[in-house]
Amino acid sequence: MLGKRNALVGQSGGPTAVINGSLYGVIKAVAESKEIDNILGAIHGIEGVLNEQFLDFSKEAQHKIEGLKYTPGAALGGCRYKLDYDHKENINKLFETFDRYNIGYFFYIGGNDSMDTAHKVHELAQGIGYDLKVIGIPKTIDNDLVLTHHCPGFGSCAKYVATSVREAGMHTASMYTSEPITVLETVGRNTGWLPAASALARRDETEAPHLLCLPEVPFDESKFLVDVENTYQRVGGVFIVVGEGLMDTNGNYVNVQLDTVAKDAFGHPLLGGSSQFLKNCIEKNLKIKTRYIKLDICQQSAMHFASQTDLEEAVRAGKAAVEAACKGKSGYMVSFTDYDEEGAMQTGLVNLQDVANEERKVPLSWLNKEKNYITEKLISYARPLIQGEVKVPMQNGLPDYVSFGK
Amino acid sequence: MLGKRNALVGQSGGPTAVINGSLYGVIKAVAESKEIDNILGAIHGIEGVLNEQFLDFSKEAQHKIEGLKYTPGAALGGCRYKLDYDHKENINKLFETFDRYNIGYFFYIGGNDSMDTAHKVHELAQGIGYDLKVIGIPKTIDNDLVLTHHCPGFGSCAKYVATSVREAGMHTASMYTSEPITVLETVGRNTGWLPAASALARRDETEAPHLLCLPEVPFDESKFLVDVENTYQRVGGVFIVVGEGLMDTNGNYVNVQLDTVAKDAFGHPLLGGSSQFLKNCIEKNLKIKTRYIKLDICQQSAMHFASQTDLEEAVRAGKAAVEAACKGKSGYMVSFTDYDEEGAMQTGLVNLQDVANEERKVPLSWLNKEKNYITEKLISYARPLIQGEVKVPMQNGLPDYVSFGK
């Protein structure tokens, strides 16, 4: 067994309900592998490597490892650190640390920014001749990664959002005579997969949601107000779901916040308040009382009603990454390809560089002619992803989640 | 059986997750009563009586009646209609309608405004010598009704809020290095029972929530910023829960919306945005990135994770109302008195006039010395109310709620 090397796993970007499911998959597959010795977790992703902060899973209790399957947040801590190719000191530090801990395998669970980081690590390793197998594991509630059928994390978020829309929609419908309009805002910077998937809630045309505002469709105030007015006349009230990154016809976010800390480390504007923007727009123009809901990170962390299908796929993606690395692959992200004959989603591998920093938008052909709702294509796509509920252990009336580092 | 009269039941104010549980209790108890003939539902509360819009439960399928136990929104429709004593035409119409439908029993499920309406109907009936038994059934997520141990609806909301705080708190904790502060806003106009109950989420002092801003405690910006800074230094991040009706030291809401439709029919300002107010306050002064969450009516409608204890009590309150009316009582609200020796909450009756328009605040003695957190007293009070989970039937990955009138 001479020469067996260790693996390092990190979580990056914002957590999803099932991001720890992928971590669980990695840990399990490493334990079962013949090729890999021990596995360490990097605390706060690539930041943990630079700061030499690791979690040794072999020292954690087994029930905690099992608990990863139903624990929200990123157990290892997420990060929004942008790795700078040209920052020689950091790059040297990175590989010195890899070398000191005998790291031969690097698994990075994250979204498109994180796949960029993984890709850089892969290229740098190749450049200096350091033997490292780098595999990315997709993670995002936004569902905006390219070259994969969908992303782990999206199904659970879509299930929670659609459930919330059905519930808040029934609440709103029962109050049409006094509070007839509600706007619910989902996360998702430039893509509308979540507002689109909220349509899963609707069983007939009277039910919520009635109108969808996707980042893919430039916001046209006059048309929007006509749509709201028409729905109000037809149904008696209106339930609107809007993505946080709604843009005007000039490509500017309708609600960019111009405060002092308005951009994250990747330079993205920190959005918020597209629901409030629409509320104000409706109240000002139509003089109808409008509520708004901003679920924000509750969407990424709602493990109490997560999709069992999503969790299973997240675990599988983690395992597939380890299997690929053990076969000598590097520079790839695990992808979902398509359903097999038994209806199980199959995994594949795609080049990290083809995924990094790219965004997959909702196809405009999946929207109706008015571009204010989705068609059956999106429903058929999203429905399988929200099936089943993760069972969480309860204590004292609340979910009993595990936490590491305590 | 000559002379048996009918009952009318209405739902008023905003719905709670278990408001239909009380409706179910009323329907069941009427069916079992010897005194009452049929039961009608008033569509949109007292508005339905004035507009003669009723639902005849005897014509509804049994599975729909059973479905009331796990259906969010107000099945009959809620309302925010303020009954005007001096509006003779409406008052005449009210009693003409009661008489035409042979209504001898009137059950009104609602909060303090609705208990005011019930009280007026009771007094008006007495004034004109119309034989009517009026019993109010408490309902509010705010838990602000006086003379009752607690209110049906609060437990489910507290369970959902505490679960959301635990989940979003774990999410935030895993992102302390990049997005260290979150503010979550609960409903509750002038009372802080919900932000207070969110403390159920905390298992040790590092966990969310760290700071609570209750409407009972005047907001002091300097002290608040010191509290945030101290927690940030101690924990590495901060999770704050704030009530929507946060007030400054002059008794003004910190975030009153000055738009054109800023007050509801009862003259209450329509609040929103205390979380956004705190976010701006922190970012401006401490230059630390802060998220905010506004769950809004998702709190009132989260049947997918409602408290089984709360549901059972809501049903029991409905039944107790019918039993009291059948014993000839009128002008009362069902109350919860205390736990019996087996730990079951007992019901009683209190005068509607003593409840109407009154508000019960969180006792300041249940807060810590700093008034920025609650003590064990509140935990012991709230914990029993969130026990157990209502099982909702699922279809296609989403809760399968029934709806009436379709």
mmCIF file of N, CA, C and O in Angstrom, chain B residues 250-316:
data_model
loop_
_atom_site.group_PDB
_atom_site.id
_atom_site.type_symbol
_atom_site.label_atom_id
_atom_site.label_comp_id
_atom_site.label_asym_id
_atom_site.label_seq_id
_atom_site.Cartn_x
_atom_site.Cartn_y
_atom_site.Cartn_z
ATOM 1 N N ASN B 250 -39.348 57.058 20.830
ATOM 2 C CA ASN B 250 -40.504 57.956 20.849
ATOM 3 C C ASN B 250 -41.818 57.229 20.549
ATOM 4 O O ASN B 250 -42.866 57.856 20.408
ATOM 5 N N GLY B 251 -41.719 55.884 20.406
ATOM 6 C CA GLY B 251 -42.937 55.130 20.128
ATOM 7 C C GLY B 251 -43.365 55.141 18.678
ATOM 8 O O GLY B 251 -44.495 54.785 18.345
ATOM 9 N N ASN B 252 -42.465 55.555 17.782
ATOM 10 C CA ASN B 252 -42.769 55.499 16.342
ATOM 11 C C ASN B 252 -42.130 54.255 15.728
ATOM 12 O O ASN B 252 -41.006 53.910 16.076
ATOM 13 N N TYR B 253 -42.853 53.626 14.825
ATOM 14 C CA TYR B 253 -42.264 52.491 14.119
ATOM 15 C C TYR B 253 -41.032 52.971 13.368
ATOM 16 O O TYR B 253 -41.066 54.034 12.739
ATOM 17 N N VAL B 254 -39.961 52.173 13.450
ATOM 18 C CA VAL B 254 -38.711 52.611 12.809
ATOM 19 C C VAL B 254 -38.829 52.622 11.283
ATOM 20 O O VAL B 254 -38.030 53.239 10.598
ATOM 21 N N ASN B 255 -39.820 51.940 10.803
ATOM 22 C CA ASN B 255 -39.887 51.707 9.357
ATOM 23 C C ASN B 255 -41.267 51.935 8.755
ATOM 24 O O ASN B 255 -41.657 51.228 7.842
ATOM 25 N N VAL B 256 -42.000 52.902 9.277
ATOM 26 C CA VAL B 256 -43.353 53.135 8.754
ATOM 27 C C VAL B 256 -43.284 53.452 7.261
ATOM 28 O O VAL B 256 -42.465 54.250 6.815
ATOM 29 N N GLN B 257 -44.119 52.795 6.527
ATOM 30 C CA GLN B 257 -44.140 53.027 5.083
ATOM 31 C C GLN B 257 -45.094 54.172 4.775
ATOM 32 O O GLN B 257 -46.246 54.142 5.151
ATOM 33 N N LEU B 258 -44.581 55.148 4.095
ATOM 34 C CA LEU B 258 -45.383 56.348 3.869
ATOM 35 C C LEU B 258 -46.008 56.367 2.474
ATOM 36 O O LEU B 258 -46.146 57.413 1.864
ATOM 37 N N ASP B 259 -46.362 55.200 1.988
ATOM 38 C CA ASP B 259 -46.935 55.211 0.640
ATOM 39 C C ASP B 259 -48.454 55.408 0.693
ATOM 40 O O ASP B 259 -49.034 55.598 1.765
ATOM 41 N N THR B 260 -49.063 55.342 -0.453
ATOM 42 C CA THR B 260 -50.470 55.720 -0.566
ATOM 43 C C THR B 260 -51.440 54.744 0.093
ATOM 44 O O THR B 260 -52.534 55.128 0.467
ATOM 45 N N VAL B 261 -51.043 53.500 0.204
ATOM 46 C CA VAL B 261 -51.982 52.520 0.763
ATOM 47 C C VAL B 261 -51.396 51.928 2.044
ATOM 48 O O VAL B 261 -51.378 50.727 2.246
ATOM 49 N N ALA B 262 -50.930 52.814 2.921
ATOM 50 C CA ALA B 262 -50.122 52.350 4.043
ATOM 51 C C ALA B 262 -50.902 51.976 5.301
ATOM 52 O O ALA B 262 -50.308 51.687 6.314
ATOM 53 N N LYS B 263 -52.195 51.973 5.263
ATOM 54 C CA LYS B 263 -52.929 51.554 6.453
ATOM 55 C C LYS B 263 -54.029 50.582 6.088
ATOM 56 O O LYS B 263 -54.651 50.699 5.055
ATOM 57 N N ASP B 264 -54.263 49.608 6.953
ATOM 58 C CA ASP B 264 -55.332 48.677 6.669
ATOM 59 C C ASP B 264 -56.645 49.247 7.201
ATOM 60 O O ASP B 264 -56.694 50.338 7.750
ATOM 61 N N ALA B 265 -57.732 48.495 7.034
ATOM 62 C CA ALA B 265 -59.060 49.014 7.369
ATOM 63 C C ALA B 265 -59.201 49.366 8.842
ATOM 64 O O ALA B 265 -60.048 50.157 9.226
ATOM 65 N N PHE B 266 -58.378 48.772 9.688
ATOM 66 C CA PHE B 266 -58.452 49.051 11.107
ATOM 67 C C PHE B 266 -57.551 50.235 11.504
ATOM 68 O O PHE B 266 -57.431 50.576 12.665
ATOM 69 N N GLY B 267 -56.889 50.819 10.521
ATOM 70 C CA GLY B 267 -56.054 51.974 10.802
ATOM 71 C C GLY B 267 -54.642 51.641 11.246
ATOM 72 O O GLY B 267 -53.866 52.518 11.584
ATOM 73 N N HIS B 268 -54.310 50.340 11.266
ATOM 74 C CA HIS B 268 -52.945 49.967 11.639
ATOM 75 C C HIS B 268 -52.004 50.278 10.478
ATOM 76 O O HIS B 268 -52.329 49.981 9.332
ATOM 77 N N PRO B 269 -50.849 50.835 10.753
ATOM 78 C CA PRO B 269 -49.895 50.991 9.645
ATOM 79 C C PRO B 269 -49.474 49.616 9.125
ATOM 80 O O PRO B 269 -49.361 48.671 9.900
ATOM 81 N N LEU B 270 -49.318 49.513 7.837
ATOM 82 C CA LEU B 270 -48.888 48.242 7.238
ATOM 83 C C LEU B 270 -47.374 48.185 7.291
ATOM 84 O O LEU B 270 -46.700 48.815 6.487
ATOM 85 N N LEU B 271 -46.875 47.422 8.225
ATOM 86 C CA LEU B 271 -45.438 47.415 8.447
ATOM 87 C C LEU B 271 -44.725 46.440 7.534
ATOM 88 O O LEU B 271 -45.299 45.522 6.995
ATOM 89 N N GLY B 272 -43.489 46.595 7.416
ATOM 90 C CA GLY B 272 -42.661 45.722 6.601
ATOM 91 C C GLY B 272 -41.312 46.361 6.570
ATOM 92 O O GLY B 272 -41.196 47.590 6.531
ATOM 93 N N GLY B 273 -40.298 45.530 6.625
ATOM 94 C CA GLY B 273 -39.001 46.116 6.413
ATOM 95 C C GLY B 273 -38.217 46.480 7.650
ATOM 96 O O GLY B 273 -37.222 47.190 7.525
ATOM 97 N N SER B 274 -38.602 46.006 8.849
ATOM 98 C CA SER B 274 -37.746 46.291 9.997
ATOM 99 C C SER B 274 -36.414 45.557 9.827
ATOM 100 O O SER B 274 -35.380 46.024 10.297
ATOM 101 N N SER B 275 -36.450 44.421 9.128
ATOM 102 C CA SER B 275 -35.207 43.675 8.878
ATOM 103 C C SER B 275 -34.309 44.461 7.936
ATOM 104 O O SER B 275 -33.090 44.530 8.114
ATOM 105 N N GLN B 276 -34.929 45.054 6.940
ATOM 106 C CA GLN B 276 -34.161 45.840 5.982
ATOM 107 C C GLN B 276 -33.598 47.085 6.674
ATOM 108 O O GLN B 276 -32.466 47.506 6.398
ATOM 109 N N PHE B 277 -34.394 47.636 7.576
ATOM 110 C CA PHE B 277 -33.950 48.795 8.363
ATOM 111 C C PHE B 277 -32.688 48.439 9.157
ATOM 112 O O PHE B 277 -31.701 49.179 9.154
ATOM 113 N N LEU B 278 -32.700 47.267 9.807
ATOM 114 C CA LEU B 278 -31.536 46.854 10.601
ATOM 115 C C LEU B 278 -30.334 46.530 9.711
ATOM 116 O O LEU B 278 -29.192 46.823 10.049
ATOM 117 N N LYS B 279 -30.617 45.897 8.572
ATOM 118 C CA LYS B 279 -29.538 45.610 7.608
ATOM 119 C C LYS B 279 -28.827 46.906 7.215
ATOM 120 O O LYS B 279 -27.592 46.992 7.263
ATOM 121 N N ASN B 280 -29.612 47.900 6.844
ATOM 122 C CA ASN B 280 -29.022 49.174 6.434
ATOM 123 C C ASN B 280 -28.245 49.823 7.574
ATOM 124 O O ASN B 280 -27.157 50.360 7.374
ATOM 125 N N CYS B 281 -28.830 49.720 8.772
ATOM 126 C CA CYS B 281 -28.199 50.287 9.959
ATOM 127 C C CYS B 281 -26.824 49.647 10.204
ATOM 128 O O CYS B 281 -25.834 50.338 10.453
ATOM 129 N N ILE B 282 -26.741 48.341 10.083
ATOM 130 C CA ILE B 282 -25.487 47.619 10.321
ATOM 131 C C ILE B 282 -24.468 47.924 9.215
ATOM 132 O O ILE B 282 -23.311 48.234 9.481
ATOM 133 N N GLU B 283 -24.926 47.831 7.959
ATOM 134 C CA GLU B 283 -23.990 48.034 6.846
ATOM 135 C C GLU B 283 -23.428 49.451 6.841
ATOM 136 O O GLU B 283 -22.249 49.656 6.563
ATOM 137 N N LYS B 284 -24.301 50.406 7.157
ATOM 138 C CA LYS B 284 -23.884 51.807 7.148
ATOM 139 C C LYS B 284 -22.862 52.073 8.261
ATOM 140 O O LYS B 284 -21.852 52.739 8.043
ATOM 141 N N ASN B 285 -23.127 51.525 9.454
ATOM 142 C CA ASN B 285 -22.303 51.862 10.607
ATOM 143 C C ASN B 285 -21.129 50.920 10.824
ATOM 144 O O ASN B 285 -20.052 51.350 11.228
ATOM 145 N N LEU B 286 -21.347 49.640 10.592
ATOM 146 C CA LEU B 286 -20.283 48.673 10.900
ATOM 147 C C LEU B 286 -19.576 48.166 9.644
ATOM 148 O O LEU B 286 -18.566 47.458 9.747
ATOM 149 N N LYS B 287 -20.119 48.514 8.473
ATOM 150 C CA LYS B 287 -19.511 48.085 7.196
ATOM 151 C C LYS B 287 -19.336 46.568 7.134
ATOM 152 O O LYS B 287 -18.299 46.072 6.693
ATOM 153 N N ILE B 288 -20.339 45.853 7.621
ATOM 154 C CA ILE B 288 -20.297 44.391 7.536
ATOM 155 C C ILE B 288 -21.499 43.935 6.720
ATOM 156 O O ILE B 288 -22.638 44.367 6.958
ATOM 157 N N LYS B 289 -21.256 43.052 5.761
ATOM 158 C CA LYS B 289 -22.334 42.607 4.886
ATOM 159 C C LYS B 289 -23.433 41.911 5.678
ATOM 160 O O LYS B 289 -23.171 41.034 6.503
ATOM 161 N N THR B 290 -24.669 42.297 5.393
ATOM 162 C CA THR B 290 -25.810 41.784 6.149
ATOM 163 C C THR B 290 -26.929 41.350 5.206
ATOM 164 O O THR B 290 -27.273 42.068 4.282
ATOM 165 N N ARG B 291 -27.448 40.160 5.451
ATOM 166 C CA ARG B 291 -28.601 39.668 4.693
ATOM 167 C C ARG B 291 -29.868 39.923 5.485
ATOM 168 O O ARG B 291 -29.820 40.009 6.703
ATOM 169 N N TYR B 292 -30.996 39.987 4.796
ATOM 170 C CA TYR B 292 -32.259 40.026 5.532
ATOM 171 C C TYR B 292 -33.276 39.077 4.915
ATOM 172 O O TYR B 292 -33.254 38.819 3.712
ATOM 173 N N ILE B 293 -34.108 38.544 5.780
ATOM 174 C CA ILE B 293 -35.119 37.554 5.399
ATOM 175 C C ILE B 293 -36.472 38.062 5.876
ATOM 176 O O ILE B 293 -36.619 38.443 7.037
ATOM 177 N N LYS B 294 -37.436 38.071 4.966
ATOM 178 C CA LYS B 294 -38.787 38.506 5.345
ATOM 179 C C LYS B 294 -39.756 37.391 4.940
ATOM 180 O O LYS B 294 -40.192 37.312 3.799
ATOM 181 N N LEU B 295 -40.067 36.526 5.886
ATOM 182 C CA LEU B 295 -40.889 35.350 5.586
ATOM 183 C C LEU B 295 -42.347 35.725 5.356
ATOM 184 O O LEU B 295 -43.087 35.009 4.683
ATOM 185 N N ASP B 296 -42.761 36.837 5.941
ATOM 186 C CA ASP B 296 -44.115 37.356 5.775
ATOM 187 C C ASP B 296 -45.172 36.252 5.937
ATOM 188 O O ASP B 296 -45.085 35.480 6.890
ATOM 189 N N ILE B 297 -46.130 36.157 5.018
ATOM 190 C CA ILE B 297 -47.254 35.234 5.218
ATOM 191 C C ILE B 297 -46.876 33.759 5.113
ATOM 192 O O ILE B 297 -47.706 32.900 5.393
ATOM 193 N N CYS B 298 -45.636 33.451 4.736
ATOM 194 C CA CYS B 298 -45.212 32.041 4.814
ATOM 195 C C CYS B 298 -45.287 31.573 6.265
ATOM 196 O O CYS B 298 -45.504 30.393 6.534
ATOM 197 N N GLN B 299 -45.102 32.499 7.198
ATOM 198 C CA GLN B 299 -45.205 32.146 8.615
ATOM 199 C C GLN B 299 -46.613 31.709 8.999
ATOM 200 O O GLN B 299 -46.794 30.851 9.844
ATOM 201 N N GLN B 300 -47.615 32.372 8.421
ATOM 202 C CA GLN B 300 -49.005 32.062 8.781
ATOM 203 C C GLN B 300 -49.531 30.832 8.050
ATOM 204 O O GLN B 300 -50.617 30.359 8.382
ATOM 205 N N SER B 301 -48.802 30.382 7.035
ATOM 206 C CA SER B 301 -49.391 29.359 6.172
ATOM 207 C C SER B 301 -48.546 28.086 6.077
ATOM 208 O O SER B 301 -48.873 27.192 5.305
ATOM 209 N N ALA B 302 -47.491 27.982 6.895
ATOM 210 C CA ALA B 302 -46.556 26.852 6.761
ATOM 211 C C ALA B 302 -47.131 25.561 7.352
ATOM 212 O O ALA B 302 -46.612 25.019 8.320
ATOM 213 N N MET B 303 -48.194 25.097 6.747
ATOM 214 C CA MET B 303 -48.826 23.856 7.207
ATOM 215 C C MET B 303 -47.909 22.648 7.024
ATOM 216 O O MET B 303 -48.041 21.655 7.727
ATOM 217 N N HIS B 304 -46.948 22.711 6.102
ATOM 218 C CA HIS B 304 -46.077 21.560 5.837
ATOM 219 C C HIS B 304 -45.188 21.237 7.037
ATOM 220 O O HIS B 304 -44.560 20.181 7.062
ATOM 221 N N PHE B 305 -45.126 22.153 8.019
ATOM 222 C CA PHE B 305 -44.314 21.868 9.210
ATOM 223 C C PHE B 305 -45.024 22.421 10.448
ATOM 224 O O PHE B 305 -44.397 22.934 11.372
ATOM 225 N N ALA B 306 -46.343 22.295 10.465
ATOM 226 C CA ALA B 306 -47.143 22.827 11.574
ATOM 227 C C ALA B 306 -47.017 21.941 12.811
ATOM 228 O O ALA B 306 -46.633 20.775 12.729
ATOM 229 N N SER B 307 -47.338 22.533 13.956
ATOM 230 C CA SER B 307 -47.274 21.816 15.231
ATOM 231 C C SER B 307 -48.540 20.978 15.451
ATOM 232 O O SER B 307 -49.653 21.507 15.411
ATOM 233 N N GLN B 308 -48.339 19.708 15.707
ATOM 234 C CA GLN B 308 -49.483 18.813 15.960
ATOM 235 C C GLN B 308 -50.216 19.236 17.227
ATOM 236 O O GLN B 308 -51.452 19.207 17.288
ATOM 237 N N THR B 309 -49.476 19.662 18.242
ATOM 238 C CA THR B 309 -50.081 20.151 19.489
ATOM 239 C C THR B 309 -50.984 21.342 19.193
ATOM 240 O O THR B 309 -52.119 21.429 19.681
ATOM 241 N N ASP B 310 -50.478 22.254 18.389
ATOM 242 C CA ASP B 310 -51.238 23.451 18.024
ATOM 243 C C ASP B 310 -52.514 23.075 17.286
ATOM 244 O O ASP B 310 -53.598 23.601 17.581
ATOM 245 N N LEU B 311 -52.389 22.154 16.336
ATOM 246 C CA LEU B 311 -53.569 21.730 15.571
ATOM 247 C C LEU B 311 -54.623 21.127 16.495
ATOM 248 O O LEU B 311 -55.809 21.472 16.422
ATOM 249 N N GLU B 312 -54.190 20.245 17.386
ATOM 250 C CA GLU B 312 -55.146 19.596 18.286
ATOM 251 C C GLU B 312 -55.848 20.628 19.163
ATOM 252 O O GLU B 312 -57.053 20.536 19.415
ATOM 253 N N GLU B 313 -55.090 21.599 19.634
ATOM 254 C CA GLU B 313 -55.692 22.637 20.471
ATOM 255 C C GLU B 313 -56.660 23.511 19.682
ATOM 256 O O GLU B 313 -57.685 23.951 20.208
ATOM 257 N N ALA B 314 -56.308 23.771 18.420
ATOM 258 C CA ALA B 314 -57.201 24.584 17.576
ATOM 259 C C ALA B 314 -58.537 23.871 17.381
ATOM 260 O O ALA B 314 -59.604 24.486 17.454
ATOM 261 N N VAL B 315 -58.465 22.573 17.121
ATOM 262 C CA VAL B 315 -59.689 21.782 16.961
ATOM 263 C C VAL B 315 -60.494 21.825 18.261
ATOM 264 O O VAL B 315 -61.714 22.049 18.260
ATOM 265 N N ARG B 316 -59.776 21.652 19.371
ATOM 266 C CA ARG B 316 -60.436 21.630 20.677
ATOM 267 C C ARG B 316 -61.108 22.971 20.990
ATOM 268 O O ARG B 316 -62.207 23.003 21.553
#
